[in-house]
């Protein structure tokens, strides 16, 4: 079931899948560091050992009337490492929505199957004793909680509950989805810097058209590949088979530019621009624009890949993904581009998470 | 200066010469000869995408936020075939590297992009006004220069891709030799520079690449601008004639040493002795076939005085201002260099013009044969000197070409006056005789004719018996010409006396 090299949908997530889940989740959000890795993975592994593997179900396999809820972590990753979860945050957040709506959720699904938010739905499902849906709302991570396929499909984000590690919680109900994120952000600091979020309560029938299918098993498969530590060229070929990713170019980092353009407050303190001199091929100059993630790659000034594409760097010498805070001049990297789920290339999706939302007023290379 | 307002579009290089772009930092300037037909103030990339080729783009606001936006602007400019991108200061080294890679000119400005774009638009709209401004600035820079090399330096830095050289004859005196090389797609622009008396002195030559439409016209007007400065600089060097003379003398000394050193090392191939660059700085030409001229005083009187040298120089250089004149121990040296060794017309002309002065100063002129290069010049010089000695026989202003001298030149070296003094002592009887002149000439004629009385009488135009009578009388007075032991000595003596007396009879200046 968890054999190495297995590609395809999987039926459950057990202890042995935890590391792969974590690695795969990292691939889909390369900006995040490894600060809370050990505590989270051992917590999840312990739960799975105690409660047994969590069944992973395709949305179509569920009764359409099954009430479902999504969970994720909001706030800062370093706060999560500083103030680790007590353990009941996710369960408690879900129970509050159940009490409010008078339903009993029959399944949990990830709001975004990436970063630690890919692990916590497994935690919640294990604690609640319900199956986990093999689907999510983003297929990677985006900055705001209404940047989801559910929102695009008209599923309301609220009622939502944010439960902090200190036992306090916030319940939010809004009329317009973008307001939810603003209200939530105002409270996250007070809740402890991070919070467990339960949102988008709906049914499996709605999720059949509103969620992105197969994303959880995909990250497990990606994670298995990444754990194998193979030659970068082979790795990219194999990753391509699962994720459709391809290499933009391989080159050496020659320059890190800070704040190449006026920033707004939501941009974290990452270097905002990275220049890579292509070592093979045409010897192009690759300019990589960073926000909280890689949002665009320019080759000799021409835009070749951009959000909502998932862009990441593979450290060639180590054969592993390079996180954005580990970059330094001289490193040899492969620039990988992975297409996002199709919904993000629709006009609505592009408006929501495209380059324009990062302050780069250029058309996506696929649209030109 | 010519005033011909040009309607050709202004080039990037021209714009970069004047404000506001003159103060811009040129991160990378790919091709200054690119025409600029329009200025686009690009606030968005959409605007940049609509820019027509040959538009200079000034980035502003959204398009000028640096980092990726500059990279994108450079790429779009490359796609649209724009001559340059003007951006606010603060570009990273990576942007410079990209500009270089795309061969796209990138200029960085501190001023407000809107102001800059407006001023540029004005300049592009009326290229003549911008050019006039550039010429005014250029004239200011020229005014700072007093030397010929400095002026050529300013010209070359102003014209950048167009090499300029100053030519005297065919020799490059200053500037870049590339200006002389003919090549495909290169137009040659020439402006004549006149010396004193409106005589042609030199030419300014520029090689204009053909791709710059209208560039030739602009280059020509700049060359015209440089002309008065060049004339002034040239006059300046000539004004200080004693320095110039010393300079020439020293340079010639070096040149001579160069030739000698080379010949010490073995047989000299003229092509092997490189012409030193400082010789062309003086306007000298020594590369081609050189024909030397030796101006010598009729009576050797030691080293010529500075004042005399000055007068001779003025007279000699009246017709050929660039020909050198170097004072030597017993005369003055000059030479004419030409690619055609048989080309003597300029020299004949010069000597014809100098004749009156030569007569006035009591000079004779010797001319050597044409020989190649520096060693050739030295050889020609020795020939000219010999010819000058021979010329002394002919009196003041006489000209002797070495080609026509041959072995009799040896006689020119005889110290006639000293030998004549010997006669006074050894042949007192003869010297005291009233008919000594006829006696000496008769003996000389007989000796010249190898003892043939009939030939001698024919040459002298007297009867054979007269010759016989004179010979008998001469023998009595000590001219024992038929004594084999004394024949050579007496022959030389007679030659000396005859030459001396002939010379003293000829009118003195």
CSV table of N, CA and C in Angstrom, one decimal, chain B residues 265-412:
chain,number,residue,atom,x,y,z
B,265,UNK,N,74.1,46.2,-37.0
B,265,UNK,CA,73.8,44.8,-36.7
B,265,UNK,C,73.9,44.0,-38.0
B,266,UNK,N,74.2,44.6,-39.1
B,266,UNK,CA,74.3,43.8,-40.4
B,266,UNK,C,73.6,44.6,-41.5
B,267,UNK,N,73.5,44.0,-42.6
B,267,UNK,CA,72.8,44.7,-43.8
B,267,UNK,C,71.4,45.0,-43.4
B,268,UNK,N,71.0,46.2,-43.8
B,268,UNK,CA,69.7,46.7,-43.4
B,268,UNK,C,68.7,46.6,-44.5
B,269,UNK,N,67.6,45.9,-44.2
B,269,UNK,CA,66.5,45.9,-45.1
B,269,UNK,C,65.6,47.1,-44.7
B,270,UNK,N,65.4,48.0,-45.7
B,270,UNK,CA,64.7,49.3,-45.3
B,270,UNK,C,63.4,49.0,-44.6
B,271,UNK,N,62.8,47.9,-45.0
B,271,UNK,CA,61.5,47.6,-44.4
B,271,UNK,C,61.6,47.3,-42.9
B,272,UNK,N,62.8,46.9,-42.5
B,272,UNK,CA,62.9,46.4,-41.1
B,272,UNK,C,63.0,47.5,-40.1
B,273,UNK,N,63.5,48.7,-40.5
B,273,UNK,CA,63.5,49.8,-39.6
B,273,UNK,C,62.2,50.4,-39.5
B,274,UNK,N,61.5,50.2,-38.4
B,274,UNK,CA,60.2,50.8,-38.2
B,274,UNK,C,60.3,52.3,-38.0
B,275,UNK,N,59.4,53.0,-38.6
B,275,UNK,CA,59.4,54.4,-38.4
B,275,UNK,C,58.8,54.7,-37.0
B,276,UNK,N,59.6,55.4,-36.2
B,276,UNK,CA,59.1,55.7,-34.8
B,276,UNK,C,57.9,56.6,-34.9
B,277,UNK,N,57.0,56.4,-33.9
B,277,UNK,CA,55.7,57.1,-34.0
B,277,UNK,C,56.0,58.6,-33.8
B,278,UNK,N,57.0,59.0,-33.0
B,278,UNK,CA,57.2,60.4,-32.7
B,278,UNK,C,57.5,61.2,-34.0
B,279,UNK,N,58.0,60.5,-35.0
B,279,UNK,CA,58.4,61.2,-36.2
B,279,UNK,C,57.1,61.8,-36.9
B,280,UNK,N,56.0,61.0,-36.8
B,280,UNK,CA,54.8,61.5,-37.5
B,280,UNK,C,54.2,62.6,-36.7
B,281,UNK,N,54.5,62.6,-35.4
B,281,UNK,CA,54.0,63.7,-34.6
B,281,UNK,C,54.5,65.1,-35.0
B,282,UNK,N,55.7,65.1,-35.6
B,282,UNK,CA,56.2,66.3,-36.1
B,282,UNK,C,55.7,66.6,-37.5
B,283,UNK,N,54.9,65.7,-38.0
B,283,UNK,CA,54.5,65.9,-39.4
B,283,UNK,C,55.4,65.3,-40.4
B,284,UNK,N,56.4,64.6,-39.9
B,284,UNK,CA,57.4,64.0,-40.8
B,284,UNK,C,56.9,62.8,-41.5
B,285,UNK,N,57.3,62.6,-42.7
B,285,UNK,CA,57.0,61.3,-43.4
B,285,UNK,C,58.3,60.7,-43.8
B,286,UNK,N,58.6,59.5,-43.3
B,286,UNK,CA,59.8,58.8,-43.7
B,286,UNK,C,59.6,57.4,-44.1
B,287,UNK,N,58.4,57.0,-44.2
B,287,UNK,CA,58.1,55.6,-44.6
B,287,UNK,C,58.4,55.3,-46.0
B,288,UNK,N,58.0,56.3,-46.9
B,288,UNK,CA,58.1,56.0,-48.3
B,288,UNK,C,59.5,56.3,-48.8
B,289,UNK,N,59.6,56.6,-50.1
B,289,UNK,CA,60.9,56.9,-50.7
B,289,UNK,C,61.3,58.3,-50.4
B,290,UNK,N,62.4,58.5,-49.8
B,290,UNK,CA,62.8,59.8,-49.3
B,290,UNK,C,63.9,60.3,-50.2
B,291,UNK,N,63.8,61.6,-50.5
B,291,UNK,CA,64.8,62.3,-51.3
B,291,UNK,C,65.3,63.5,-50.5
B,292,UNK,N,66.5,63.4,-50.1
B,292,UNK,CA,67.0,64.4,-49.2
B,292,UNK,C,67.5,65.7,-49.9
B,293,UNK,N,67.5,66.8,-49.2
B,293,UNK,CA,68.0,68.1,-49.7
B,293,UNK,C,68.9,68.6,-48.7
B,294,UNK,N,70.1,69.1,-49.2
B,294,UNK,CA,71.1,69.7,-48.3
B,294,UNK,C,71.3,71.1,-48.7
B,295,UNK,N,70.9,72.0,-47.9
B,295,UNK,CA,71.1,73.4,-48.1
B,295,UNK,C,72.5,73.8,-47.5
B,296,UNK,N,73.4,74.2,-48.2
B,296,UNK,CA,74.7,74.5,-47.6
B,296,UNK,C,75.2,75.9,-48.0
B,297,UNK,N,75.8,76.6,-47.1
B,297,UNK,CA,76.4,77.9,-47.4
B,297,UNK,C,77.5,77.8,-48.5
B,298,UNK,N,77.7,78.7,-49.3
B,298,UNK,CA,78.7,78.6,-50.4
B,298,UNK,C,80.0,78.4,-49.8
B,299,UNK,N,80.4,79.2,-48.7
B,299,UNK,CA,81.6,79.0,-48.0
B,299,UNK,C,81.3,78.4,-46.7
B,300,UNK,N,81.9,77.3,-46.4
B,300,UNK,CA,81.7,76.7,-45.1
B,300,UNK,C,82.1,77.6,-44.0
B,301,UNK,N,81.2,77.8,-43.0
B,301,UNK,CA,81.5,78.8,-42.0
B,301,UNK,C,81.0,78.3,-40.6
B,302,UNK,N,81.2,77.0,-40.4
B,302,UNK,CA,80.8,76.5,-39.1
B,302,UNK,C,79.3,76.4,-38.9
B,303,UNK,N,78.8,76.0,-37.7
B,303,UNK,CA,77.4,75.8,-37.4
B,303,UNK,C,76.6,77.0,-37.7
B,304,UNK,N,75.5,76.9,-38.4
B,304,UNK,CA,74.7,78.1,-38.7
B,304,UNK,C,74.1,78.7,-37.4
B,305,UNK,N,73.9,80.0,-37.4
B,305,UNK,CA,73.4,80.6,-36.2
B,305,UNK,C,71.9,80.4,-36.2
B,306,UNK,N,71.3,80.6,-35.0
B,306,UNK,CA,69.9,80.4,-34.9
B,306,UNK,C,69.0,81.3,-35.7
B,307,UNK,N,69.5,82.6,-35.8
B,307,UNK,CA,68.8,83.6,-36.6
B,307,UNK,C,68.8,83.2,-38.1
B,308,UNK,N,69.9,82.7,-38.5
B,308,UNK,CA,70.0,82.3,-39.9
B,308,UNK,C,69.1,81.1,-40.2
B,309,UNK,N,69.1,80.2,-39.3
B,309,UNK,CA,68.2,79.0,-39.4
B,309,UNK,C,66.8,79.5,-39.5
B,310,UNK,N,66.4,80.4,-38.7
B,310,UNK,CA,65.1,80.9,-38.7
B,310,UNK,C,64.7,81.5,-40.0
B,311,UNK,N,65.6,82.3,-40.6
B,311,UNK,CA,65.3,82.9,-41.9
B,311,UNK,C,65.2,81.9,-43.0
B,312,UNK,N,66.2,80.9,-43.0
B,312,UNK,CA,66.1,79.9,-44.0
B,312,UNK,C,64.9,79.1,-43.9
B,313,UNK,N,64.5,78.8,-42.6
B,313,UNK,CA,63.2,78.0,-42.4
B,313,UNK,C,62.0,78.7,-43.0
B,314,UNK,N,62.0,80.0,-42.7
B,314,UNK,CA,60.8,80.8,-43.2
B,314,UNK,C,60.8,80.7,-44.8
B,315,UNK,N,62.0,80.8,-45.4
B,315,UNK,CA,62.0,80.8,-46.9
B,315,UNK,C,61.7,79.4,-47.4
B,316,UNK,N,62.3,78.4,-46.8
B,316,UNK,CA,62.1,77.0,-47.2
B,316,UNK,C,60.7,76.5,-47.1
B,317,UNK,N,60.1,76.9,-45.9
B,317,UNK,CA,58.8,76.3,-45.6
B,317,UNK,C,57.6,77.2,-46.2
B,318,UNK,N,58.0,78.2,-47.0
B,318,UNK,CA,57.0,79.1,-47.5
B,318,UNK,C,56.1,78.3,-48.4
B,319,UNK,N,56.7,77.4,-49.2
B,319,UNK,CA,55.8,76.6,-50.1
B,319,UNK,C,55.4,75.3,-49.5
B,320,UNK,N,56.2,74.7,-48.7
B,320,UNK,CA,55.9,73.4,-48.1
B,320,UNK,C,56.1,73.4,-46.6
B,321,UNK,N,55.0,73.8,-46.0
B,321,UNK,CA,55.0,74.1,-44.5
B,321,UNK,C,55.4,72.9,-43.7
B,322,UNK,N,55.1,71.7,-44.2
B,322,UNK,CA,55.3,70.5,-43.4
B,322,UNK,C,56.7,69.9,-43.6
B,323,UNK,N,57.4,70.3,-44.6
B,323,UNK,CA,58.7,69.8,-44.8
B,323,UNK,C,59.7,70.2,-43.7
B,324,UNK,N,60.4,69.2,-43.2
B,324,UNK,CA,61.3,69.5,-42.0
B,324,UNK,C,62.4,70.4,-42.5
B,325,UNK,N,63.0,71.1,-41.5
B,325,UNK,CA,64.3,71.8,-41.8
B,325,UNK,C,65.1,71.7,-40.5
B,326,UNK,N,66.2,71.0,-40.6
B,326,UNK,CA,67.0,70.7,-39.4
B,326,UNK,C,68.4,71.3,-39.7
B,327,UNK,N,68.9,72.1,-38.7
B,327,UNK,CA,70.2,72.7,-38.8
B,327,UNK,C,71.2,71.6,-38.5
B,328,UNK,N,72.3,71.5,-39.4
B,328,UNK,CA,73.4,70.6,-39.1
B,328,UNK,C,74.7,71.4,-39.1
B,329,UNK,N,75.8,70.7,-38.8
B,329,UNK,CA,77.0,71.4,-38.7
B,329,UNK,C,77.3,72.4,-39.9
B,330,UNK,N,77.1,71.9,-41.1
B,330,UNK,CA,77.5,72.7,-42.2
B,330,UNK,C,76.3,72.9,-43.2
B,331,UNK,N,75.2,73.1,-42.7
B,331,UNK,CA,74.0,73.4,-43.5
B,331,UNK,C,72.7,73.0,-42.9
B,332,UNK,N,71.7,72.9,-43.8
B,332,UNK,CA,70.4,72.5,-43.3
B,332,UNK,C,69.9,71.3,-44.1
B,333,UNK,N,69.1,70.5,-43.4
B,333,UNK,CA,68.7,69.2,-44.0
B,333,UNK,C,67.1,69.3,-44.2
B,334,UNK,N,66.7,68.8,-45.3
B,334,UNK,CA,65.3,68.7,-45.5
B,334,UNK,C,65.1,67.4,-46.4
B,335,UNK,N,63.9,67.0,-46.5
B,335,UNK,CA,63.6,65.9,-47.4
B,335,UNK,C,62.2,65.9,-47.8
B,336,UNK,N,62.0,65.2,-48.9
B,336,UNK,CA,60.6,65.0,-49.5
B,336,UNK,C,60.4,63.5,-49.6
B,337,UNK,N,59.2,63.1,-49.1
B,337,UNK,CA,58.9,61.7,-49.0
B,337,UNK,C,57.7,61.5,-50.0
B,338,UNK,N,57.8,60.4,-50.8
B,338,UNK,CA,56.7,60.2,-51.7
B,338,UNK,C,56.7,58.7,-52.0
B,339,UNK,N,55.5,58.2,-52.2
B,339,UNK,CA,55.4,56.7,-52.5
B,339,UNK,C,56.0,56.4,-53.9
B,340,UNK,N,56.1,57.4,-54.8
B,340,UNK,CA,56.7,57.2,-56.1
B,340,UNK,C,58.1,57.8,-56.1
B,341,UNK,N,59.1,57.0,-56.2
B,341,UNK,CA,60.5,57.4,-56.1
B,341,UNK,C,60.8,58.4,-57.2
B,342,UNK,N,60.1,58.3,-58.3
B,342,UNK,CA,60.5,59.2,-59.5
B,342,UNK,C,59.7,60.5,-59.4
B,343,UNK,N,58.9,60.7,-58.4
B,343,UNK,CA,58.1,61.9,-58.3
B,343,UNK,C,59.0,63.0,-57.8
B,344,UNK,N,59.5,63.8,-58.7
B,344,UNK,CA,60.4,64.9,-58.3
B,344,UNK,C,59.7,66.3,-58.5
B,345,UNK,N,58.5,66.3,-59.0
B,345,UNK,CA,57.9,67.6,-59.4
B,345,UNK,C,57.8,68.5,-58.2
B,346,UNK,N,57.3,68.0,-57.0
B,346,UNK,CA,57.1,68.9,-55.8
B,346,UNK,C,58.5,69.5,-55.4
B,347,UNK,N,59.5,68.7,-55.6
B,347,UNK,CA,60.8,69.1,-55.1
B,347,UNK,C,61.4,70.2,-56.1
B,348,UNK,N,61.2,69.9,-57.4
B,348,UNK,CA,61.7,70.9,-58.3
B,348,UNK,C,61.0,72.2,-58.1
B,349,UNK,N,59.7,72.1,-57.8
B,349,UNK,CA,58.8,73.3,-57.6
B,349,UNK,C,59.4,74.1,-56.4
B,350,UNK,N,59.6,73.3,-55.3
B,350,UNK,CA,60.1,73.9,-54.1
B,350,UNK,C,61.4,74.6,-54.3
B,351,UNK,N,62.3,74.0,-55.0
B,351,UNK,CA,63.6,74.5,-55.2
B,351,UNK,C,63.6,75.8,-56.1
B,352,UNK,N,62.7,75.7,-57.1
B,352,UNK,CA,62.5,76.9,-58.0
B,352,UNK,C,62.0,78.1,-57.1
B,353,UNK,N,61.1,77.8,-56.2
B,353,UNK,CA,60.6,78.8,-55.3
B,353,UNK,C,61.7,79.3,-54.3
B,354,UNK,N,62.7,78.5,-54.0
B,354,UNK,CA,63.6,78.8,-53.0
B,354,UNK,C,64.9,79.5,-53.6
B,355,UNK,N,65.0,79.5,-54.9
B,355,UNK,CA,66.2,80.0,-55.6
B,355,UNK,C,66.6,81.4,-55.2
B,356,UNK,N,65.6,82.3,-55.2
B,356,UNK,CA,65.9,83.7,-54.9
B,356,UNK,C,66.5,83.8,-53.5
B,357,UNK,N,65.9,83.1,-52.5
B,357,UNK,CA,66.4,83.1,-51.1
B,357,UNK,C,67.8,82.5,-51.1
B,358,UNK,N,68.0,81.4,-51.8
B,358,UNK,CA,69.3,80.8,-51.8
B,358,UNK,C,70.3,81.7,-52.3
B,359,UNK,N,70.0,82.5,-53.3
B,359,UNK,CA,71.0,83.5,-53.8
B,359,UNK,C,71.2,84.5,-52.8
B,360,UNK,N,70.2,85.0,-52.1
B,360,UNK,CA,70.3,86.0,-51.2
B,360,UNK,C,71.1,85.6,-50.0
B,361,UNK,N,71.0,84.3,-49.6
B,361,UNK,CA,71.7,83.8,-48.4
B,361,UNK,C,73.0,83.2,-48.8
B,362,UNK,N,73.4,83.2,-50.1
B,362,UNK,CA,74.6,82.5,-50.5
B,362,UNK,C,74.6,81.0,-50.2
B,363,UNK,N,73.5,80.4,-50.6
B,363,UNK,CA,73.4,78.9,-50.4
B,363,UNK,C,73.5,78.2,-51.7
B,364,UNK,N,74.0,76.9,-51.6
B,364,UNK,CA,73.9,76.0,-52.7
B,364,UNK,C,73.0,74.8,-52.2
B,365,UNK,N,72.5,74.1,-53.2
B,365,UNK,CA,71.5,73.1,-52.9
B,365,UNK,C,72.0,71.8,-53.5
B,366,UNK,N,72.1,70.7,-52.7
B,366,UNK,CA,72.4,69.4,-53.2
B,366,UNK,C,71.2,68.5,-52.9
B,367,UNK,N,71.0,67.6,-53.9
B,367,UNK,CA,69.8,66.8,-53.8
B,367,UNK,C,70.2,65.3,-54.0
B,368,UNK,N,69.8,64.5,-53.1
B,368,UNK,CA,70.2,63.0,-53.1
B,368,UNK,C,69.2,62.3,-54.0
B,369,UNK,N,69.5,61.0,-54.1
B,369,UNK,CA,68.5,60.1,-54.8
B,369,UNK,C,67.4,59.6,-53.8
B,370,UNK,N,66.4,59.0,-54.4
B,370,UNK,CA,65.3,58.5,-53.5
B,370,UNK,C,65.6,57.2,-53.0
B,371,UNK,N,65.5,57.0,-51.7
B,371,UNK,CA,65.7,55.7,-51.1
B,371,UNK,C,64.6,55.4,-50.1
B,372,UNK,N,64.3,54.1,-49.8
B,372,UNK,CA,63.2,53.7,-49.0
B,372,UNK,C,63.6,53.9,-47.5
B,373,UNK,N,62.6,54.4,-46.7
B,373,UNK,CA,62.6,54.3,-45.3
B,373,UNK,C,63.7,55.1,-44.6
B,374,UNK,N,63.9,54.8,-43.3
B,374,UNK,CA,64.8,55.6,-42.5
B,374,UNK,C,66.3,55.4,-43.0
B,375,UNK,N,66.7,54.2,-43.2
B,375,UNK,CA,68.1,54.0,-43.7
B,375,UNK,C,68.3,54.7,-45.0
B,376,UNK,N,67.2,54.6,-45.9
B,376,UNK,CA,67.3,55.3,-47.2
B,376,UNK,C,67.5,56.8,-47.1
B,377,UNK,N,66.8,57.3,-46.1
B,377,UNK,CA,66.9,58.8,-45.9
B,377,UNK,C,68.3,59.2,-45.5
B,378,UNK,N,68.9,58.4,-44.7
B,378,UNK,CA,70.3,58.7,-44.3
B,378,UNK,C,71.2,58.6,-45.5
B,379,UNK,N,71.0,57.6,-46.3
B,379,UNK,CA,71.8,57.5,-47.5
B,379,UNK,C,71.6,58.6,-48.5
B,380,UNK,N,70.4,59.0,-48.7
B,380,UNK,CA,70.1,60.1,-49.6
B,380,UNK,C,70.7,61.4,-49.0
B,381,UNK,N,70.8,61.5,-47.7
B,381,UNK,CA,71.3,62.6,-47.1
B,381,UNK,C,72.8,62.8,-47.4
B,382,UNK,N,73.5,61.6,-47.3
B,382,UNK,CA,74.9,61.7,-47.6
B,382,UNK,C,75.2,62.1,-49.1
B,383,UNK,N,74.3,61.6,-49.9
B,383,UNK,CA,74.4,61.9,-51.3
B,383,UNK,C,74.1,63.4,-51.6
B,384,UNK,N,73.1,63.9,-50.9
B,384,UNK,CA,72.8,65.3,-51.0
B,384,UNK,C,73.9,66.2,-50.6
B,385,UNK,N,74.6,65.8,-49.5
B,385,UNK,CA,75.7,66.6,-48.9
B,385,UNK,C,76.8,66.7,-50.0
B,386,UNK,N,77.1,65.5,-50.6
B,386,UNK,CA,78.1,65.5,-51.6
B,386,UNK,C,77.8,66.3,-52.7
B,387,UNK,N,76.5,66.2,-53.2
B,387,UNK,CA,76.0,67.0,-54.3
B,387,UNK,C,76.2,68.5,-54.0
B,388,UNK,N,75.9,68.9,-52.7
B,388,UNK,CA,76.0,70.3,-52.3
B,388,UNK,C,77.4,70.8,-52.5
B,389,UNK,N,78.4,69.9,-52.1
B,389,UNK,CA,79.8,70.3,-52.3
B,389,UNK,C,80.2,70.6,-53.7
B,390,UNK,N,79.6,69.6,-54.5
B,390,UNK,CA,79.9,69.8,-56.0
B,390,UNK,C,79.2,71.1,-56.4
B,391,UNK,N,78.0,71.4,-55.9
B,391,UNK,CA,77.3,72.6,-56.3
B,391,UNK,C,78.0,73.9,-56.1
B,392,UNK,N,78.9,73.8,-55.1
B,392,UNK,CA,79.6,75.0,-54.7
B,392,UNK,C,80.4,75.6,-55.9
B,393,UNK,N,80.8,74.7,-56.8
B,393,UNK,CA,81.6,75.1,-57.9
B,393,UNK,C,80.8,76.1,-58.8
B,394,UNK,N,79.4,75.8,-58.8
B,394,UNK,CA,78.6,76.6,-59.6
B,394,UNK,C,78.2,78.0,-59.0
B,395,UNK,N,78.7,78.3,-57.8
B,395,UNK,CA,78.3,79.5,-57.3
B,395,UNK,C,77.0,79.5,-56.5
B,396,UNK,N,76.6,80.7,-56.0
B,396,UNK,CA,75.4,80.7,-55.1
B,396,UNK,C,74.2,80.3,-55.9
B,397,UNK,N,73.2,79.7,-55.2
B,397,UNK,CA,71.9,79.3,-55.7
B,397,UNK,C,72.0,78.2,-56.7
B,398,UNK,N,73.2,77.6,-56.9
B,398,UNK,CA,73.3,76.5,-57.9
B,398,UNK,C,72.8,75.2,-57.2
B,399,UNK,N,72.2,74.4,-58.1
B,399,UNK,CA,71.5,73.2,-57.6
B,399,UNK,C,72.2,72.0,-58.2
B,400,UNK,N,72.6,71.0,-57.4
B,400,UNK,CA,73.2,69.8,-58.0
B,400,UNK,C,72.4,68.6,-57.5
B,401,UNK,N,72.0,67.8,-58.5
B,401,UNK,CA,71.4,66.5,-58.2
B,401,UNK,C,72.4,65.4,-58.2
B,402,UNK,N,72.4,64.6,-57.2
B,402,UNK,CA,73.4,63.6,-57.1
B,402,UNK,C,73.4,62.7,-58.3
B,403,UNK,N,72.2,62.4,-58.8
B,403,UNK,CA,72.2,61.6,-60.0
B,403,UNK,C,73.1,62.0,-61.1
B,404,UNK,N,73.4,63.3,-61.1
B,404,UNK,CA,74.2,63.8,-62.2
B,404,UNK,C,75.7,64.1,-61.8
B,405,UNK,N,76.1,63.7,-60.6
B,405,UNK,CA,77.4,64.0,-60.1
B,405,UNK,C,78.4,62.9,-60.5
B,406,UNK,N,78.4,61.8,-59.9
B,406,UNK,CA,79.3,60.7,-60.1
B,406,UNK,C,80.6,60.9,-59.5
B,407,UNK,N,81.7,60.3,-60.0
B,407,UNK,CA,83.0,60.3,-59.4
B,407,UNK,C,83.6,61.7,-59.2
B,408,UNK,N,83.4,62.6,-60.2
B,408,UNK,CA,84.0,64.0,-60.0
B,408,UNK,C,83.7,64.6,-58.7
B,409,UNK,N,82.6,64.1,-58.0
B,409,UNK,CA,82.3,64.6,-56.7
B,409,UNK,C,83.4,64.6,-55.7
B,410,UNK,N,84.4,63.6,-56.0
B,410,UNK,CA,85.5,63.5,-55.1
B,410,UNK,C,86.3,64.8,-55.0
B,411,UNK,N,86.4,65.5,-56.2
B,411,UNK,CA,87.1,66.7,-56.3
B,411,UNK,C,86.5,67.8,-55.4
B,412,UNK,N,85.2,67.7,-55.2
B,412,UNK,CA,84.5,68.7,-54.4
B,412,UNK,C,85.0,68.8,-53.0
